[in-house]
mmCIF file of C-alpha atoms and ligand atoms in Angstrom:
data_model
loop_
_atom_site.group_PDB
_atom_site.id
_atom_site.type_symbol
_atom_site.label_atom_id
_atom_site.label_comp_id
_atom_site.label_asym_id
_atom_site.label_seq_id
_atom_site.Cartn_x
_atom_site.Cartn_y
_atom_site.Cartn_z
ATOM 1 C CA UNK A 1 -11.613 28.731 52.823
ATOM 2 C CA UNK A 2 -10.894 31.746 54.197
ATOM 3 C CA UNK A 3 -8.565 33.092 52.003
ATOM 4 C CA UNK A 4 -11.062 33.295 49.394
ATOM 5 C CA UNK A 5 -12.682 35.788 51.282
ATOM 6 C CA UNK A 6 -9.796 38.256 50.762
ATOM 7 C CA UNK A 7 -8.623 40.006 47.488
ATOM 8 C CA UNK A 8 -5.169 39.122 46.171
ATOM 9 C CA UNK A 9 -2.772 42.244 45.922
ATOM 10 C CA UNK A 10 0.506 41.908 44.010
ATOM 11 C CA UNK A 11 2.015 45.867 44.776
ATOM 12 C CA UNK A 12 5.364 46.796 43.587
ATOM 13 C CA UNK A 13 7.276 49.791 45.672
ATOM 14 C CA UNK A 14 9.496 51.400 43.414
ATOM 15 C CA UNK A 15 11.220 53.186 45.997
ATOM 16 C CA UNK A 16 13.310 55.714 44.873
ATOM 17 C CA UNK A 17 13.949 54.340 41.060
ATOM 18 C CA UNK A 18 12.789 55.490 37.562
ATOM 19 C CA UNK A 19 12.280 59.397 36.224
ATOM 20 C CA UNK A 20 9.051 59.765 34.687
ATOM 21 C CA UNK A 21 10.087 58.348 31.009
ATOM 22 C CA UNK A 22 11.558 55.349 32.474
ATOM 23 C CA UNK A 23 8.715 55.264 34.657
ATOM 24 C CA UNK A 24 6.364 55.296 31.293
ATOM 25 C CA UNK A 25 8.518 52.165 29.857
ATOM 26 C CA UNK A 26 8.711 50.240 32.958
ATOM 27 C CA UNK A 27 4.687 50.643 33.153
ATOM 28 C CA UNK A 28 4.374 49.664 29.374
ATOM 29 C CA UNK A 29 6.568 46.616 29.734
ATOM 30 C CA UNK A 30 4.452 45.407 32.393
ATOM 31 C CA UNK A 31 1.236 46.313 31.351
ATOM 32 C CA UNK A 32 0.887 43.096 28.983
ATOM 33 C CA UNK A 33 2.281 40.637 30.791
ATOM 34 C CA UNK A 34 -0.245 41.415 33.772
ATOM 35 C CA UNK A 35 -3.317 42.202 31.930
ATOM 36 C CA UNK A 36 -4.934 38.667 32.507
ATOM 37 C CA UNK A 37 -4.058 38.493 36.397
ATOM 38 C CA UNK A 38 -6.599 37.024 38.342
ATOM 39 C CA UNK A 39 -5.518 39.654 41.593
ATOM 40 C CA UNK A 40 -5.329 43.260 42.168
ATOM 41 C CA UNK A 41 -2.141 44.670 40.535
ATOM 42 C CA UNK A 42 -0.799 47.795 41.973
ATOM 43 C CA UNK A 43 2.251 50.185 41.384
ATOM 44 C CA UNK A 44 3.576 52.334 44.017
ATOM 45 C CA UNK A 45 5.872 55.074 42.665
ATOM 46 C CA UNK A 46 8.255 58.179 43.591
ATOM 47 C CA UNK A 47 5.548 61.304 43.613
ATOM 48 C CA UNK A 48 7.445 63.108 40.207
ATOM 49 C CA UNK A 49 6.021 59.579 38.433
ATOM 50 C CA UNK A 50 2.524 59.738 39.571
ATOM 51 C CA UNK A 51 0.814 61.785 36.871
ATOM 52 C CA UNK A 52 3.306 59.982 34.259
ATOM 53 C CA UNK A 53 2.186 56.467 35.679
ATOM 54 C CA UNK A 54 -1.700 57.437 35.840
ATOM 55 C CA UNK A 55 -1.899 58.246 32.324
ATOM 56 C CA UNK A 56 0.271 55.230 31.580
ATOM 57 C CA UNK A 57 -1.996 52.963 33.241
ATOM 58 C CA UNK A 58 -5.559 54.321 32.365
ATOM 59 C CA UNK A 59 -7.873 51.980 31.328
ATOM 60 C CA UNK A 60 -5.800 49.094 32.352
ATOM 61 C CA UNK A 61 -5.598 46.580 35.638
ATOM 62 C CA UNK A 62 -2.692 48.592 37.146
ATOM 63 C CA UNK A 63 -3.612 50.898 40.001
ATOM 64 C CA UNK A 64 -1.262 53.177 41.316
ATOM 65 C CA UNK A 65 0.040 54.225 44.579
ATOM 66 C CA UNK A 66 2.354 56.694 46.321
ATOM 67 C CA UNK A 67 5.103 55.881 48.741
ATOM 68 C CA UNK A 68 3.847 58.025 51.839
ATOM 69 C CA UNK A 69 1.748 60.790 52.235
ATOM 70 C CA UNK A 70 1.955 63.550 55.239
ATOM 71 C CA UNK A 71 -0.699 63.611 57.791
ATOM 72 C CA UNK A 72 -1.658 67.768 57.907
ATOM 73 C CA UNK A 73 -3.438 68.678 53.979
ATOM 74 C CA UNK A 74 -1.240 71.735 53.626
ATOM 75 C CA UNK A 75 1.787 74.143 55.483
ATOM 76 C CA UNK A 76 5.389 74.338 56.219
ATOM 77 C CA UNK A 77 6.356 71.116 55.916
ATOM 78 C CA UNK A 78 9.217 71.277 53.182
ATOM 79 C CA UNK A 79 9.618 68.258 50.594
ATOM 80 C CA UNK A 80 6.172 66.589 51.995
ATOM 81 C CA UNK A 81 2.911 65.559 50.173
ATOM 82 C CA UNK A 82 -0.265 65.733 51.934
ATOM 83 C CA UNK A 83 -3.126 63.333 51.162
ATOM 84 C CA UNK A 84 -5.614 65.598 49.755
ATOM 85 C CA UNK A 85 -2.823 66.927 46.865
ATOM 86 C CA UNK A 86 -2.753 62.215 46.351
ATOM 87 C CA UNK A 87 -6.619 62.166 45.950
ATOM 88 C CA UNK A 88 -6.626 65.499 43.957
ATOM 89 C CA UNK A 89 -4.835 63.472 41.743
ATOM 90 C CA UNK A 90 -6.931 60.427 41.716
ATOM 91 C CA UNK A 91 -3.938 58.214 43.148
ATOM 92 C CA UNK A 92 -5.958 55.357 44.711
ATOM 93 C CA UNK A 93 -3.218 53.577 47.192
ATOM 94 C CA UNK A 94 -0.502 55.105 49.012
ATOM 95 C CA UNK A 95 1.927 53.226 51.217
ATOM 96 C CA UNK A 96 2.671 53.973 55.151
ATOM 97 C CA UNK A 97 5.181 53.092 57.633
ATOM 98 C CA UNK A 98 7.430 51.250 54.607
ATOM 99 C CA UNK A 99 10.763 50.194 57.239
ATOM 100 C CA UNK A 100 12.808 52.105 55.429
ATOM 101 C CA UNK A 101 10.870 55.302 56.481
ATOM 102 C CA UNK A 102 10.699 54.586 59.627
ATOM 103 C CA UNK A 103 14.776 53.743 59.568
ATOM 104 C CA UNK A 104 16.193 56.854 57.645
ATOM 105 C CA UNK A 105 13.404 59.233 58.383
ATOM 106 C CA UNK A 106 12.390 59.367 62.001
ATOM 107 C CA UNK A 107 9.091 57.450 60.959
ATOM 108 C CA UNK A 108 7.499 56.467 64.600
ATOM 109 C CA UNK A 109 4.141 54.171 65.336
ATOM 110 C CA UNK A 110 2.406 57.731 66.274
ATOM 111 C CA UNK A 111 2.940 59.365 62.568
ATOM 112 C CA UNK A 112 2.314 56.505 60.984
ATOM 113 C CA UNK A 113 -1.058 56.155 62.590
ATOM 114 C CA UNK A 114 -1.578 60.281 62.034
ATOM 115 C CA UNK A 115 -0.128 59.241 58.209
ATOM 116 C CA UNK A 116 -2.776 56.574 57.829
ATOM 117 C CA UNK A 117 -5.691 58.485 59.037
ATOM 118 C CA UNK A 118 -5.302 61.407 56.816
ATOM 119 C CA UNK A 119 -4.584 58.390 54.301
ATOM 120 C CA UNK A 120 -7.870 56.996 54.672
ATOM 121 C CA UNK A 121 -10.049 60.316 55.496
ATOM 122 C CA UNK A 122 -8.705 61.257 51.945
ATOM 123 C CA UNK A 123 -10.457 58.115 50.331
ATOM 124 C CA UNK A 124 -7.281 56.385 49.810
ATOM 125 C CA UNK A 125 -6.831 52.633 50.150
ATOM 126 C CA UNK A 126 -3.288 52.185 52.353
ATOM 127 C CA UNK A 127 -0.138 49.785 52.368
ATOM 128 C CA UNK A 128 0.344 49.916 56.205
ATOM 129 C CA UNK A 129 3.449 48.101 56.556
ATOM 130 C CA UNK A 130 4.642 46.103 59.928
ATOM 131 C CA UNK A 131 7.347 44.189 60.796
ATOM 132 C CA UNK A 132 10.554 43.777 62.785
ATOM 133 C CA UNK A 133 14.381 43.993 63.197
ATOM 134 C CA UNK A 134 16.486 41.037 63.006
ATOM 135 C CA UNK A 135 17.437 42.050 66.341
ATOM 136 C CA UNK A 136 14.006 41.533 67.465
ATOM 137 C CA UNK A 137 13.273 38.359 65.999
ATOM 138 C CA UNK A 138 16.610 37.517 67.612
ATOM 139 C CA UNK A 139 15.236 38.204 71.020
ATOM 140 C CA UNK A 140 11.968 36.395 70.402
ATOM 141 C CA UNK A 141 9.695 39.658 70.402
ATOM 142 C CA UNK A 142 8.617 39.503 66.385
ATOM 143 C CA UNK A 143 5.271 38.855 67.811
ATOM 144 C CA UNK A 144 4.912 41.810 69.883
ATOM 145 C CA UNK A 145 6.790 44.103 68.275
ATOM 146 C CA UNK A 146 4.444 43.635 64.607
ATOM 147 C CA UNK A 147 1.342 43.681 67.314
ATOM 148 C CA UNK A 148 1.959 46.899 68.793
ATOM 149 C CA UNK A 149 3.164 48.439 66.044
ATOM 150 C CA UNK A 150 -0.471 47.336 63.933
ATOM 151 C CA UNK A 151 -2.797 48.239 66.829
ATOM 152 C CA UNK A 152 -0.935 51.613 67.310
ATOM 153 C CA UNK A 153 -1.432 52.234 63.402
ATOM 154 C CA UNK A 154 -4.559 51.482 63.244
ATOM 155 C CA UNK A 155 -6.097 53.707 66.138
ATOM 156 C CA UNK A 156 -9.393 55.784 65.510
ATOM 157 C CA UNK A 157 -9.614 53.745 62.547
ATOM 158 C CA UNK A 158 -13.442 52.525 61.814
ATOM 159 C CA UNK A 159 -14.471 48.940 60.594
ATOM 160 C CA UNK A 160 -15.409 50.236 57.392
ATOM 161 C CA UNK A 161 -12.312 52.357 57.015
ATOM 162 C CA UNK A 162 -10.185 48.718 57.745
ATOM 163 C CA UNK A 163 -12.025 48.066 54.365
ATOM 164 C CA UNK A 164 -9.428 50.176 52.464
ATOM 165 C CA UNK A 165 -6.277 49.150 54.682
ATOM 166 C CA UNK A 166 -3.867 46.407 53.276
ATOM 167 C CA UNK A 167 -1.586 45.266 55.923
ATOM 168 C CA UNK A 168 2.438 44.387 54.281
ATOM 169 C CA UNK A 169 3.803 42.036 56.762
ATOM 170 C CA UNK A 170 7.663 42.691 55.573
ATOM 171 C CA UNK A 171 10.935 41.706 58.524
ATOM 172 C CA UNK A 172 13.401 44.406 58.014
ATOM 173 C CA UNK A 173 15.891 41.978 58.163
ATOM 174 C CA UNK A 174 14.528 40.876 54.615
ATOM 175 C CA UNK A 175 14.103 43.750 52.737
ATOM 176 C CA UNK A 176 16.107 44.576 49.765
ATOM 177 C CA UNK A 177 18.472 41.942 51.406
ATOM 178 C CA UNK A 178 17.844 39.082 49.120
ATOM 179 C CA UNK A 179 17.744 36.582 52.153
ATOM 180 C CA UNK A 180 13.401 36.004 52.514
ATOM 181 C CA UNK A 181 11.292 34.584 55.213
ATOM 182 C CA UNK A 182 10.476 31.047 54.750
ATOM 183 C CA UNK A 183 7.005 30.505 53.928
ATOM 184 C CA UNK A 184 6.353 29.072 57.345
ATOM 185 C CA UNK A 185 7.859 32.565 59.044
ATOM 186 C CA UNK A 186 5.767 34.827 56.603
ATOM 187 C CA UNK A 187 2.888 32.920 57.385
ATOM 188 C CA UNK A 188 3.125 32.290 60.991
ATOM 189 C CA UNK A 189 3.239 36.316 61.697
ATOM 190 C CA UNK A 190 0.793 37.388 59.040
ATOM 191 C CA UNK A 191 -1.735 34.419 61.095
ATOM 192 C CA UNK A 192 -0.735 37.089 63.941
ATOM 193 C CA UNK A 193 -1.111 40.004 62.213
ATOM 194 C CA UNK A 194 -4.731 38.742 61.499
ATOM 195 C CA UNK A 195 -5.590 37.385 65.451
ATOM 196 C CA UNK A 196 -4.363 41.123 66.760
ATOM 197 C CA UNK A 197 -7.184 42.855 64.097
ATOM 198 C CA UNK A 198 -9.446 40.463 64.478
ATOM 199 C CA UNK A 199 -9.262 41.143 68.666
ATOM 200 C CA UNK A 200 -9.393 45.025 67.968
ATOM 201 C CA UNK A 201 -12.602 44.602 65.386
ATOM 202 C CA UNK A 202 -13.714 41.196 64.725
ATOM 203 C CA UNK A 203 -13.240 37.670 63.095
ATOM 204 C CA UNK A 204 -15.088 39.281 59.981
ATOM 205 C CA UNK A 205 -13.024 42.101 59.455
ATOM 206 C CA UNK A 206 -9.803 40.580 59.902
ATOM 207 C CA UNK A 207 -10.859 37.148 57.718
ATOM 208 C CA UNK A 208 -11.411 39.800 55.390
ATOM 209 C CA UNK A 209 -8.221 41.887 55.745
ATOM 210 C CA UNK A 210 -5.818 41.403 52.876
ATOM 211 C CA UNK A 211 -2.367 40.923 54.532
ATOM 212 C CA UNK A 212 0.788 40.649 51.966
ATOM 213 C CA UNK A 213 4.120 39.670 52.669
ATOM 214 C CA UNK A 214 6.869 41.812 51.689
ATOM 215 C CA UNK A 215 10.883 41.380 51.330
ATOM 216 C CA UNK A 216 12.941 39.445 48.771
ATOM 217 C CA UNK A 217 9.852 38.352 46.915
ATOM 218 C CA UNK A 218 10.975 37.221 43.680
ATOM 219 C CA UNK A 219 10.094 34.889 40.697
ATOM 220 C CA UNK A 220 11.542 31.825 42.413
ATOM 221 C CA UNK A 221 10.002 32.371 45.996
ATOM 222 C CA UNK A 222 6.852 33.968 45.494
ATOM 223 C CA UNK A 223 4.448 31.043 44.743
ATOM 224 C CA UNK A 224 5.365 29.022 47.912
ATOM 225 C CA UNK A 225 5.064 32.494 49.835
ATOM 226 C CA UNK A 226 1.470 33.173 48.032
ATOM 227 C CA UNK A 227 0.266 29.294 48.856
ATOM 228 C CA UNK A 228 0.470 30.370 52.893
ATOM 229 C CA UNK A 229 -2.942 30.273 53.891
ATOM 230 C CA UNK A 230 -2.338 33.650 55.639
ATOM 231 C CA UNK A 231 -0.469 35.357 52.989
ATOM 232 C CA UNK A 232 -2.845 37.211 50.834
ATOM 233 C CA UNK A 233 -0.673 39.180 48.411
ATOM 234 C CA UNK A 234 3.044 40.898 47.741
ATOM 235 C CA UNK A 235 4.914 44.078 48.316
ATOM 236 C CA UNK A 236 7.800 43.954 46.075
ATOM 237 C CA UNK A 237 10.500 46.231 46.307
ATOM 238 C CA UNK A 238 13.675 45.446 43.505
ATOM 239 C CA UNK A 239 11.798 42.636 41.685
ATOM 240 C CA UNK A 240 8.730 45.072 40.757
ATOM 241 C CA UNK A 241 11.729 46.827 38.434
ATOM 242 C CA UNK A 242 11.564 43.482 36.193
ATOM 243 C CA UNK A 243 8.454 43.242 34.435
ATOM 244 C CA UNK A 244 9.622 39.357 33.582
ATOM 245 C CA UNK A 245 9.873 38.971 37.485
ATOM 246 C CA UNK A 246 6.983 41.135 38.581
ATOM 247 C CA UNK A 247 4.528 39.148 35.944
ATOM 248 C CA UNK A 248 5.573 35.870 37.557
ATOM 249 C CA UNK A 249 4.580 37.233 41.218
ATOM 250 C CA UNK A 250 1.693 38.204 39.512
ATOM 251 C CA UNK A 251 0.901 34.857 37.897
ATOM 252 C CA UNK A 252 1.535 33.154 41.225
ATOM 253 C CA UNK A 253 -0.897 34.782 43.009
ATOM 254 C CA UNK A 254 -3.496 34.770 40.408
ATOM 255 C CA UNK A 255 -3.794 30.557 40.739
HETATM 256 C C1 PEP B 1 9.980 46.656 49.856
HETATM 257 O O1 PEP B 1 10.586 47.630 49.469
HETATM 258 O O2 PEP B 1 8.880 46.776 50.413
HETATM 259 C C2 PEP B 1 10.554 45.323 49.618
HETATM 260 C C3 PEP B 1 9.923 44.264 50.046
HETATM 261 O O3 PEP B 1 11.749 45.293 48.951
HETATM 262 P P1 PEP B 1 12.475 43.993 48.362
HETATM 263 O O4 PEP B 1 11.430 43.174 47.641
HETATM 264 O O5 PEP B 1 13.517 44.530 47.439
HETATM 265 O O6 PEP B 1 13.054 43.241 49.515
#
């Protein structure tokens, strides 16, 4: 089976939710509910909770990511992060090209590729995410649109740097929305997903890509999503707030 080839990633995006104490009792609530998952657990979190989060999670199963990261390492670039201040840090994942940045913040294919590269020259491990308008699926173009938009992302990136990319397959239409891809539409584009890296590197490296689904996973949904023999994982936006909810997803993908 293929998808035993890939790891399992169950990453929460906290978006812009929690201070730093809540942030410390969200991560302790969670924390023992996940500690026997059988996949990789990961928490993505606004850049005021990294430090908090870090020391929260040390020693446990929880890594921790940011929510973007600029693509120069320093200058006048007001309110931005740059990778190296991530990996000065030790934050081990970061996530790029979530929809919502590209929506509200001018987010294009281009500076999400430039994000991703100073992502991964940094030694980070990145949440690329893809995916498409309702619009789009409307006009019958999901499968180009999440095509170009992974090959443009993923330019000047090496074989072995794919090795720290996670790919979040998440519609727009779905996100935050409550209304979720069936399990066959999750799948079906994901299966793409995987065909467009495997023609730009090769079977191996996409059979062993990890490729999640993301929008409106939730307790309910998440173990037919995680079954999809393309579907290797979660990004979870509002249920990764409820460690009840989030320790479910995690339990589903951990069978
Ligand atoms: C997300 O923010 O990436 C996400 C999938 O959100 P939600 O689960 O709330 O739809």
């Amino acid at each position: 089976m293929n998808k035993a080839l890939r790891k399992a990633v169950i990453a929460g995006n906290w978006k812009m939710n929690k201070t730093p104490c809540e942030a410390r009792e969200l991560l302790e609530a969670i924390k023992p509910l996940v500690q026997n998952a059988k996949c990789d657990v990961v928490a993505c979190v606004p850049f005021v909770d990294l430090q908090t989060a870090l020391d929260a999670t040390a020693g446990s199963n929880i890594g921790i990511g940011a929510e973007n990261c600029h693509w120069e390492a320093s200058g006048a670039y007001t309110g931005e992060i740059s990778a190296p201040m991530l990996k000065a840090m030790s934050v081990p994942y970061v996530i790029i090209g979530h929809s919502e940045r590209r929506t509200y913040f001018g987010e294009t294919d281009v500076t999400v590729n430039k994000r991703v590269r100073a992502a991964l020259d940094n030694g980070l491990t990145v949440i690329l995410c893809v995916g498409e308008y309702l619009e789009q699926r409307e006009q019958g173009i999901t499968g180009e649109v999440v095509a170009l938009q992974t090959k443009i992302a993923l330019q000047g990136v090496s074989a072995d740097e794919l090795k720290r990319v996670i790919i979040a397959y998440e519609p727009v239409w779905a996100i935050g929305t409550g209304k979720t891809a069936t399990a066959e539409q999750a799948n079906e584009v994901c299966a793409l997903i995987r065909s467009t890296v495997a023609g730009l590197y090769s079977w191996a490296a996409a059979n062993a890509l990890t490729i999640q689904y993301g929008g409106s996973m939730n307790a309910q949904n998440a173990a037919e999503l995680l079954d999809q023999p393309d579907v290797d994982g979660g990004l979870i936006g509002g249920a990764s707030l409820k460690p009840a909810d989030f320790a479910e997803i995690v339990k589903a993908a951990s069978r």
